[in-house]
Short mmCIF file of C-alpha atoms in Angstrom, two decimals:
data_model
loop_
_atom_site.label_atom_id
_atom_site.label_comp_id
_atom_site.label_asym_id
_atom_site.label_seq_id
_atom_site.Cartn_x
_atom_site.Cartn_y
_atom_site.Cartn_z
CA MET A 1 -24.66 -119.67 -87.02
CA GLU A 2 -25.66 -122.83 -88.60
CA TYR A 3 -23.36 -125.53 -88.88
CA ALA A 4 -22.92 -128.93 -91.05
CA GLU A 5 -20.75 -131.94 -91.59
CA LEU A 6 -17.77 -131.76 -93.79
CA GLY A 7 -18.70 -134.55 -96.20
CA TRP A 8 -18.28 -137.95 -94.38
CA SER A 9 -15.49 -136.60 -92.00
CA GLY A 10 -17.32 -135.90 -88.94
CA ILE A 11 -15.72 -132.54 -88.96
CA LYS A 12 -18.47 -129.68 -87.85
CA VAL A 13 -17.92 -126.60 -90.11
CA SER A 14 -19.81 -123.18 -89.98
CA ARG A 15 -21.92 -123.03 -93.13
CA ILE A 16 -19.66 -119.93 -93.96
CA CYS A 17 -15.89 -120.21 -94.86
CA VAL A 18 -13.53 -117.23 -94.25
CA GLY A 19 -11.25 -117.36 -97.43
CA GLY A 20 -7.50 -116.60 -96.74
CA MET A 21 -6.84 -115.16 -100.12
CA SER A 22 -7.61 -111.88 -98.81
CA PHE A 23 -4.75 -111.89 -96.43
CA GLY A 24 -0.99 -111.45 -96.98
CA GLN A 25 1.76 -109.16 -97.69
CA VAL A 26 1.46 -107.10 -100.94
CA PHE A 27 4.09 -108.19 -103.66
CA PRO A 28 4.63 -106.07 -106.69
CA ASP A 29 3.84 -108.81 -108.92
CA PHE A 30 0.98 -110.48 -106.97
CA HIS A 31 -2.47 -109.51 -105.52
CA GLN A 32 -2.72 -105.77 -104.48
CA TRP A 33 -5.92 -106.21 -102.66
CA VAL A 34 -4.80 -108.21 -99.71
CA ILE A 35 -4.65 -106.94 -96.28
CA ASP A 36 -2.13 -106.81 -93.62
CA GLN A 37 -1.72 -109.01 -90.34
CA PRO A 38 -3.51 -106.40 -87.84
CA ALA A 39 -6.38 -106.22 -90.60
CA THR A 40 -6.49 -110.19 -90.97
CA GLN A 41 -6.67 -110.27 -87.13
CA ALA A 42 -9.84 -107.72 -86.75
CA VAL A 43 -11.49 -109.94 -89.63
CA LEU A 44 -10.94 -113.28 -87.84
CA ALA A 45 -11.94 -111.86 -84.57
CA ARG A 46 -15.25 -110.84 -85.81
CA ALA A 47 -15.64 -114.42 -87.64
CA LEU A 48 -15.11 -116.02 -84.60
CA GLU A 49 -17.41 -113.77 -82.56
CA GLN A 50 -20.18 -114.79 -85.08
CA GLY A 51 -19.58 -118.21 -84.92
CA VAL A 52 -17.76 -118.86 -87.92
CA ASN A 53 -14.94 -121.56 -87.31
CA PHE A 54 -13.72 -122.64 -90.94
CA ILE A 55 -11.06 -120.89 -92.42
CA ASP A 56 -9.41 -121.73 -95.82
CA THR A 57 -6.11 -120.88 -97.19
CA ALA A 58 -3.21 -122.12 -99.26
CA ASN A 59 0.55 -122.48 -99.17
CA THR A 60 1.02 -120.00 -102.05
CA TYR A 61 -1.46 -117.30 -101.11
CA ALA A 62 0.47 -114.19 -100.95
CA ARG A 63 3.59 -116.59 -101.15
CA GLY A 64 2.92 -118.09 -97.64
CA THR A 65 2.16 -114.87 -95.54
CA SER A 66 -1.65 -115.59 -95.78
CA GLU A 67 -0.91 -118.79 -93.51
CA GLU A 68 1.64 -116.71 -91.46
CA PHE A 69 -1.03 -114.02 -90.73
CA ILE A 70 -3.88 -116.29 -89.78
CA GLY A 71 -1.59 -118.26 -87.70
CA THR A 72 -0.18 -115.13 -85.80
CA SER A 73 -3.76 -113.76 -85.62
CA LEU A 74 -5.20 -116.99 -83.97
CA ARG A 75 -2.32 -116.85 -81.61
CA ASN A 76 -2.82 -113.28 -80.53
CA LEU A 77 -6.58 -113.90 -80.00
CA GLY A 78 -5.77 -116.88 -77.83
CA VAL A 79 -8.04 -119.11 -79.86
CA ARG A 80 -8.12 -122.73 -78.66
CA ARG A 81 -6.80 -125.08 -81.53
CA GLU A 82 -10.28 -127.14 -81.24
CA ASP A 83 -12.48 -124.45 -81.81
CA VAL A 84 -11.22 -123.56 -85.51
CA VAL A 85 -11.40 -125.94 -88.55
CA LEU A 86 -8.08 -124.70 -90.71
CA ALA A 87 -7.75 -125.77 -94.30
CA SER A 88 -5.00 -125.30 -96.64
CA LYS A 89 -3.79 -126.79 -100.00
CA VAL A 90 -0.88 -127.89 -102.04
CA PHE A 91 -0.01 -128.08 -105.62
CA PHE A 92 1.50 -124.59 -106.74
CA ASN A 93 4.73 -125.61 -105.54
CA GLU A 94 7.99 -127.54 -106.71
CA GLY A 95 7.11 -130.96 -107.40
CA HIS A 96 3.41 -130.42 -107.42
CA LEU A 97 1.70 -133.57 -105.89
CA SER A 98 5.04 -135.79 -105.44
CA ARG A 99 5.46 -137.40 -102.29
CA ALA A 100 8.26 -135.14 -101.43
CA ALA A 101 6.61 -132.18 -102.32
CA ILE A 102 3.66 -133.06 -100.18
CA GLU A 103 5.64 -134.16 -97.09
CA ARG A 104 7.90 -130.72 -97.38
CA GLU A 105 4.83 -128.40 -97.94
CA ILE A 106 2.71 -129.68 -95.22
CA ASP A 107 5.70 -129.21 -92.84
CA GLY A 108 5.93 -125.59 -94.05
CA THR A 109 2.18 -124.88 -93.68
CA LEU A 110 1.80 -126.22 -90.15
CA ARG A 111 4.82 -124.10 -89.51
CA ARG A 112 3.26 -120.84 -90.70
CA LEU A 113 -0.07 -121.38 -89.27
CA GLN A 114 1.64 -122.36 -86.05
CA THR A 115 -0.22 -125.57 -85.50
CA ASP A 116 0.73 -129.37 -85.20
CA TYR A 117 -2.31 -130.39 -87.73
CA LEU A 118 -4.61 -129.22 -90.54
CA ASP A 119 -8.10 -130.03 -90.26
CA LEU A 120 -8.35 -130.18 -94.20
CA TYR A 121 -5.66 -130.52 -96.63
CA ILE A 122 -6.78 -130.00 -100.07
CA ILE A 123 -5.05 -130.61 -103.35
CA HIS A 124 -5.07 -127.36 -105.14
CA ARG A 125 -5.18 -129.00 -108.80
CA PHE A 126 -4.52 -132.37 -110.36
CA ASP A 127 -1.23 -133.29 -110.98
CA TYR A 128 -0.62 -135.09 -114.64
CA GLU A 129 3.09 -135.62 -113.97
CA THR A 130 3.03 -137.50 -110.59
CA PRO A 131 1.25 -140.88 -110.49
CA MET A 132 -2.02 -140.82 -108.47
CA GLU A 133 -1.01 -143.78 -106.34
CA GLU A 134 1.87 -141.93 -104.99
CA THR A 135 -0.02 -138.74 -104.54
CA LEU A 136 -2.72 -140.66 -102.66
CA GLU A 137 -0.52 -142.75 -100.51
CA ALA A 138 1.53 -139.89 -99.32
CA LEU A 139 -1.51 -137.86 -98.41
CA ASP A 140 -3.03 -140.79 -96.58
CA SER A 141 0.41 -141.14 -94.74
CA LEU A 142 -0.20 -137.50 -93.42
CA VAL A 143 -3.51 -138.72 -92.16
CA ARG A 144 -2.13 -141.70 -90.39
CA ALA A 145 0.80 -139.58 -88.93
CA GLY A 146 -1.77 -136.97 -87.42
CA LYS A 147 -0.67 -134.07 -89.18
CA VAL A 148 -3.97 -134.06 -91.25
CA ARG A 149 -7.44 -134.96 -90.15
CA ALA A 150 -9.25 -135.04 -93.38
CA LEU A 151 -8.55 -134.60 -97.32
CA GLY A 152 -9.96 -132.41 -99.71
CA ALA A 153 -9.46 -131.92 -103.77
CA SER A 154 -10.12 -128.66 -105.68
CA GLU A 155 -10.47 -127.81 -109.45
CA MET A 156 -10.01 -130.84 -111.72
CA TYR A 157 -12.23 -132.69 -114.18
CA ALA A 158 -14.75 -134.78 -112.70
CA TYR A 159 -13.25 -138.22 -114.14
CA GLN A 160 -10.13 -137.36 -112.40
CA LEU A 161 -11.85 -136.95 -109.14
CA HIS A 162 -13.84 -140.34 -109.75
CA ASN A 163 -10.58 -141.94 -110.76
CA MET A 164 -8.71 -140.73 -107.50
CA GLN A 165 -11.62 -141.72 -105.23
CA MET A 166 -12.05 -145.19 -106.53
CA LEU A 167 -8.37 -145.91 -106.45
CA ALA A 168 -8.13 -144.81 -102.75
CA SER A 169 -11.26 -147.10 -101.89
CA GLN A 170 -9.27 -149.88 -103.76
CA ASN A 171 -6.36 -149.42 -101.55
CA GLY A 172 -7.61 -148.61 -98.44
CA TRP A 173 -6.35 -144.95 -98.48
CA THR A 174 -8.03 -141.95 -97.22
CA ARG A 175 -10.86 -140.49 -99.64
CA PHE A 176 -11.53 -136.67 -100.19
CA THR A 177 -14.26 -135.64 -98.13
CA SER A 178 -14.63 -132.14 -99.80
CA MET A 179 -14.62 -130.26 -103.23
CA GLN A 180 -13.35 -126.65 -103.47
CA LEU A 181 -15.09 -125.94 -106.91
CA HIS A 182 -15.54 -122.73 -108.90
CA TYR A 183 -19.42 -122.31 -108.48
CA ASN A 184 -21.66 -119.13 -108.73
CA LEU A 185 -24.69 -117.74 -110.41
CA LEU A 186 -22.42 -116.66 -113.23
CA TYR A 187 -20.51 -120.04 -113.34
CA ARG A 188 -22.23 -123.25 -113.04
CA GLU A 189 -20.52 -125.65 -115.27
CA ASP A 190 -20.02 -128.12 -112.45
CA GLU A 191 -23.79 -128.92 -112.20
CA ARG A 192 -23.08 -131.16 -115.20
CA GLU A 193 -20.57 -133.72 -113.97
CA MET A 194 -18.46 -132.39 -111.05
CA ILE A 195 -21.18 -132.05 -108.66
CA PRO A 196 -22.77 -135.42 -109.11
CA VAL A 197 -19.72 -137.09 -108.71
CA CYS A 198 -19.14 -135.05 -105.38
CA ARG A 199 -22.78 -136.33 -104.20
CA GLN A 200 -21.79 -139.75 -105.32
CA PHE A 201 -19.08 -139.73 -102.62
CA ASN A 202 -20.91 -137.94 -100.08
CA MET A 203 -18.39 -135.10 -100.68
CA ALA A 204 -19.00 -131.50 -99.06
CA LEU A 205 -19.19 -128.52 -101.60
CA THR A 206 -17.02 -125.39 -100.52
CA PRO A 207 -17.28 -123.19 -103.65
CA TYR A 208 -14.66 -120.45 -103.95
CA SER A 209 -15.83 -117.14 -105.69
CA PRO A 210 -19.26 -117.39 -104.49
CA LEU A 211 -19.85 -113.80 -105.24
CA ALA A 212 -17.98 -113.97 -108.70
CA SER A 213 -15.23 -111.69 -107.47
CA GLY A 214 -17.91 -109.23 -106.70
CA HIS A 215 -19.90 -109.12 -109.76
CA LEU A 216 -23.03 -110.49 -107.88
CA THR A 217 -22.69 -107.76 -105.12
CA ARG A 218 -23.73 -104.75 -107.62
CA ALA A 219 -25.71 -103.75 -110.46
CA THR A 220 -22.91 -102.68 -112.60
CA TRP A 221 -20.35 -104.90 -114.01
CA ASP A 222 -17.23 -102.62 -113.24
CA SER A 223 -16.06 -100.92 -110.08
CA ASP A 224 -13.35 -98.70 -108.90
CA SER A 225 -12.17 -101.00 -106.15
CA VAL A 226 -8.32 -101.89 -105.92
CA ARG A 227 -9.42 -105.55 -107.00
CA SER A 228 -11.40 -104.66 -109.75
CA THR A 229 -8.71 -102.30 -111.18
CA THR A 230 -5.92 -104.48 -110.53
CA ASP A 231 -6.73 -108.39 -110.62
CA GLY A 232 -6.22 -109.79 -114.12
CA THR A 233 -7.33 -113.37 -113.13
CA MET A 234 -10.59 -111.98 -112.25
CA ARG A 235 -11.11 -110.55 -115.64
CA ASN A 236 -10.03 -113.34 -117.32
CA LYS A 237 -12.67 -115.47 -115.36
CA TYR A 238 -15.73 -113.20 -115.77
CA ASP A 239 -15.41 -110.74 -118.82
CA ALA A 240 -15.68 -113.20 -121.84
CA ALA A 241 -19.41 -113.89 -120.85
CA ARG A 242 -20.09 -110.45 -119.69
CA GLU A 243 -22.86 -109.67 -121.99
CA ASN A 244 -24.97 -112.59 -121.01
CA ASP A 245 -23.98 -112.62 -117.41
CA MET A 246 -25.36 -109.16 -117.01
CA GLN A 247 -29.03 -110.76 -117.26
CA VAL A 248 -28.13 -112.76 -114.14
CA VAL A 249 -26.90 -109.99 -112.28
CA ALA A 250 -29.83 -107.90 -113.18
CA ARG A 251 -32.38 -110.79 -111.83
CA VAL A 252 -30.16 -110.65 -108.76
CA ALA A 253 -30.62 -107.25 -108.20
CA GLU A 254 -34.18 -107.50 -108.90
CA VAL A 255 -34.68 -110.31 -106.49
CA ALA A 256 -32.62 -108.18 -103.68
CA HIS A 257 -34.67 -105.26 -104.30
CA ARG A 258 -37.98 -106.97 -103.77
CA ARG A 259 -36.54 -108.53 -100.54
CA GLY A 260 -34.89 -105.16 -99.25
CA VAL A 261 -31.49 -107.01 -99.01
CA PRO A 262 -28.12 -106.54 -100.59
CA MET A 263 -27.07 -108.55 -103.83
CA ALA A 264 -24.82 -110.70 -101.95
CA ASP A 265 -27.48 -111.91 -99.70
CA VAL A 266 -29.28 -113.17 -102.51
CA ALA A 267 -26.12 -114.78 -104.22
CA LEU A 268 -25.24 -116.41 -101.03
CA ALA A 269 -28.67 -117.52 -100.33
CA TRP A 270 -28.73 -119.32 -103.90
CA GLN A 271 -25.46 -121.25 -102.61
CA TRP A 272 -27.19 -122.78 -99.57
CA ALA A 273 -30.35 -123.48 -101.71
CA ARG A 274 -28.39 -125.55 -104.01
CA GLY A 275 -27.33 -127.57 -101.01
CA ILE A 276 -23.66 -126.16 -100.66
CA THR A 277 -22.15 -126.95 -97.51
CA ALA A 278 -20.14 -123.83 -96.96
CA PRO A 279 -19.10 -121.12 -99.66
CA ILE A 280 -15.75 -119.48 -99.34
CA VAL A 281 -16.21 -115.88 -98.56
CA GLY A 282 -13.19 -113.32 -98.69
CA CYS A 283 -13.49 -110.61 -96.16
CA SER A 284 -11.40 -107.26 -96.27
CA LYS A 285 -12.91 -106.11 -93.03
CA PRO A 286 -14.87 -107.34 -90.26
CA SER A 287 -18.06 -106.02 -91.67
CA ARG A 288 -17.94 -108.06 -94.44
CA VAL A 289 -18.07 -110.95 -91.92
CA ASP A 290 -21.40 -109.41 -90.63
CA ASP A 291 -22.72 -109.28 -94.11
CA ALA A 292 -22.19 -113.02 -95.02
CA VAL A 293 -23.49 -114.09 -91.82
CA ARG A 294 -26.60 -111.99 -92.37
CA ALA A 295 -27.13 -113.62 -95.56
CA LEU A 296 -28.12 -117.07 -93.72
CA ASP A 297 -31.49 -115.69 -92.95
CA VAL A 298 -32.33 -115.33 -96.51
CA LYS A 299 -34.22 -118.49 -97.57
CA LEU A 300 -34.87 -118.40 -101.37
CA THR A 301 -38.38 -119.86 -102.82
CA ALA A 302 -38.01 -122.59 -105.57
CA ASP A 303 -39.55 -119.98 -107.76
CA GLU A 304 -36.79 -117.41 -107.00
CA VAL A 305 -34.03 -119.98 -107.52
CA ALA A 306 -35.54 -120.89 -110.95
CA TYR A 307 -36.03 -117.25 -111.69
CA LEU A 308 -32.17 -116.34 -111.10
CA GLU A 309 -30.77 -119.49 -112.91
CA GLU A 310 -32.91 -119.15 -116.01
CA PRO A 311 -30.83 -116.58 -118.04
CA TYR A 312 -27.64 -118.60 -117.68
CA ARG A 313 -25.71 -120.11 -120.82
CA ALA A 314 -23.00 -122.37 -120.90
CA HIS A 315 -19.52 -120.99 -120.19
CA GLU A 316 -16.07 -122.04 -121.30
CA LEU A 317 -14.31 -124.07 -118.25
CA VAL A 318 -12.46 -122.02 -115.78
CA GLY A 319 -10.31 -124.00 -113.23
CA PRO A 320 -9.31 -127.23 -114.31
CA LEU A 321 -5.62 -127.59 -115.60
CA GLY A 322 -5.26 -129.15 -119.22
CA ARG A 323 -2.35 -131.75 -119.69
CA PRO A 324 1.23 -130.19 -120.03
CA GLY A 325 1.76 -129.48 -123.67
CA GLU A 326 -1.76 -129.11 -124.53
CA LYS A 327 -3.98 -125.94 -124.44
CA ALA A 328 -5.76 -125.54 -121.06
CA LEU A 329 -9.46 -125.26 -121.43
CA ALA A 330 -9.33 -123.22 -117.93
CA GLY A 331 -8.56 -120.06 -119.78
CA THR A 332 -6.75 -118.49 -116.74
CA ASP A 333 -3.88 -117.72 -114.67
CA VAL A 334 -4.76 -120.53 -112.28
CA ARG A 335 -1.71 -120.10 -110.41
CA ARG A 336 -3.40 -117.19 -108.59
CA MET A 337 -6.64 -118.54 -107.80
#
């Protein structure tokens, strides 16, 4: 396994992060493709065997049961707390990023994960309704209290991240050390502004959906998997640009064929070639962990990277929230991302 520092935090993470959105209880109106606690435990056991120490989840994934399954699994496996890097998020809850909400939600997350502290606490979106000062001071207090080691951010506009980082610096509060962004070969809009801002502040990049919800793992657009047939959020994120994006998919398939490796290996190798710290990979079974780890052996050439990227065309933004009352540019149900 390869490891890297999480931004400027001093925390060492594996170059692969296991995504907790795949874990949890099935609810009629929520994700139908999550796996139960024993299956979650099997995935995490394999990840740890392979040297993967970075696990990402959120307080709202499967209505909190993702955190519960992860906490129970790590306890059953007898994992030492210092051997894992646990990340979770706050925003899609009552009060969003108010001080009261942050203080309430961190306690719930710690209880469900069965731990005294988080390694990384991520704000899931930007909160237009809470003053940035209130949010940043509340987050800083968690670091000072020892409940959180480091802070991260997720989907927002680059100017919002810049403003929050500058405000934190001016007031002596803890700055964000990582950005969880939507980034893959089919969606590269954050190369324009977000990634340069992250580089400015020495932040780690930990993209979600590095395989574009499976679209970069097969030569066809659709599949008969449970997720493909039930996940409306996935369709909202990707189907609008299907015609152009299939050109990228075809090139991934071509490079994979020349290399003699699965398409997913090429899609993940592109992430590391682009300087990504740790893509977040959803794993529904232990073999998926093996697949992701194997991809670390694929080192793309500069010519291959350019060939994969060449067909890309600008996309509508997917992820950041618009102001309340305005039409969101995200174009998707971000509550379920």
